[in-house]
């Protein structure tokens, strides 16, 4: 029991409660991973077989860290625990059980690019407008349907869904979904959403499989439970139904992934599923100073939907949270860069002690420019992953095709790369022949003389022979040797080597790095299977959070707040605290959405260990137009006693922000001299300074929003809050058309029509 000695009373209570339903509400920085680690170790020490424990996480990184910690406590038995992301664990089960629902054990896992490629082919085949049916929109629509366990057949039969699609001019979406699902199934492929959708289907249609895994997984633990969607919730509930030894760990205050289907109600209503639930609250924050914790508490207290907890810190109070006001986004970047430079030179900190967090990727521009001017090294996280680079995807497509020749996306990607005389016309003939004969593309390719003519048949025959030879060598060679053989004999390595440009050299080095990674994988002793197809599955199941998070790189970190979840830094800058940016404009029409934005701000604040700086700009360029910005309502929610303002403010009552800003906006330019950009907007695009004390517009008697489907440039409109204006531009497609309107009282605004509630005057 010595391993439990280092836990505080709440942590220890959670670790020792191993039977029955348990919910651990883990505040930011409260030692959540430590508790999960010791709880699993305690299960094993009390006699539970490691094979009977299932631990589900949201990143491979989290699973790896937990397994390493558990191994230090219980030894090598930790490798027998079923531990991993939802997708990796259920992909493993589907490899074994998937034949029961018609999938081969060697099914391919499609990433987002593969899925969108299939969709583009379907849309082209159906002759649909790719602007109205953009691959991104269609992919997201299908993904949402699968996460809510709606099959293509149910999608087509649902009257409400069909009505909505027809109203949006997308009445063919159900058929697109059907063809996409059929195409993936024919290719022996599942996309990410299928891994959960098909697991639910498997457990529903085959009770013997459900019973098997209910009895196998006697103890379940789910990390980050607040991020689960309906599909994940249902799988977990089914698996825990017999033993009910289920422990979920999470923090409702950090639920920020609704756009990915996460449902905060899963954690808020967990007690309804398990009335005998035991709840443990981890409220001591070991990460941040008390001032930072106080700010976070004051922010999240404004949410109505939450599980109440009193997070505290026993660290020093620390510095007050500094709030900077800049007159433009460029000045905001300059202020942040100078603060980092001064802090580093004064206190001797490393560059990687600093992180800059923002709401949208577009905000990185002004930060990057300012950092470059001061020669401060930085790295943007969330960019192109190593495994998304073209040359890497090309070689992996060869691997995929070797193990699953029915993988049409992999086949189309490499059939003529490097060039081997198989042009688009030949590929079209292969696709046409497959369709006419109701067979796969591979079946056409292995008998080219039967379906193609002359030279085309010869070139295709050479390609199919090469792939078949790869199938043979992978059965006898190690993962590394097989990968090297394919890279060499496909011609890919030679093609990249002969490109002597800087880009060509980088691509060649990337392939070498991939091969190095496979070499390291093939020599690992902590896993049982080290074949090339297992390596490919690991790559396919990498999450965004597993990429590009190297805390040892001595660079300032720039990232969106969503990307920062799970990380921590000594000094954090949260920038862009302005209305319509943070909270975002899209969130202002719904309390639920606004509360998620507030949770996002809570996450940003709690990334900071010792120092936190918040900033906002009073003007910012948006879509090429300079707009005036109001400070975010979230600033008004922070208790003023924890703040240090960089501008003169005389707090009246409550928080000083809006009081002081109202005065600032109404003072003359002599008091607050704005930069030239703010007083000299681009020609034809005037900006009118808005006084926050300006009299609110009084809507016309009987004001009622009009149907704006026929809105045109030049029309006069009235907005309930902004008053009268003229439409000067329309952009985008239904239902996401944006209107740029010049209002007489406040200047130019860009509004999303479906939410704008405009009355057409003339």
CSV table of C-alpha atoms in Angstrom, one decimal, residues 35 69 72 93 108 136 173 185 191 269 354-355 420 483 502 507 524 532 538 541 547 564 577 616 638 658 682 716 747:
chain,number,residue,atom,x,y,z
A,35,UNK,CA,-5.2,8.9,-9.5
A,69,UNK,CA,3.5,4.9,-14.6
A,72,UNK,CA,6.7,1.3,-12.3
A,93,UNK,CA,-11.8,-5.7,-31.3
A,108,UNK,CA,-8.0,-0.2,-43.9
A,136,UNK,CA,-16.1,19.3,-46.0
A,173,UNK,CA,-27.3,14.0,-49.0
A,185,UNK,CA,-17.4,-1.2,-47.5
A,191,UNK,CA,-13.3,5.8,-41.4
A,269,UNK,CA,-26.2,13.1,-15.9
A,354,UNK,CA,6.0,30.7,-22.7
A,355,UNK,CA,2.8,29.9,-24.6
A,420,UNK,CA,4.8,4.2,-64.9
A,483,UNK,CA,9.0,-1.2,-45.5
A,502,UNK,CA,15.6,21.7,-51.4
A,507,UNK,CA,10.9,14.9,-48.8
A,524,UNK,CA,10.4,-2.5,-29.4
A,532,UNK,CA,4.3,-3.6,-40.6
A,538,UNK,CA,-0.9,2.8,-34.9
A,541,UNK,CA,-5.1,6.0,-35.1
A,547,UNK,CA,1.3,15.1,-32.8
A,564,UNK,CA,-3.6,23.4,-25.5
A,577,UNK,CA,-10.4,38.7,-25.5
A,616,UNK,CA,-7.4,42.4,-26.2
A,638,UNK,CA,-13.4,38.2,-13.4
A,658,UNK,CA,-16.7,47.9,-18.9
A,682,UNK,CA,-8.9,51.3,-46.5
A,716,UNK,CA,-31.8,48.7,-47.1
A,747,UNK,CA,-20.4,51.5,-39.2
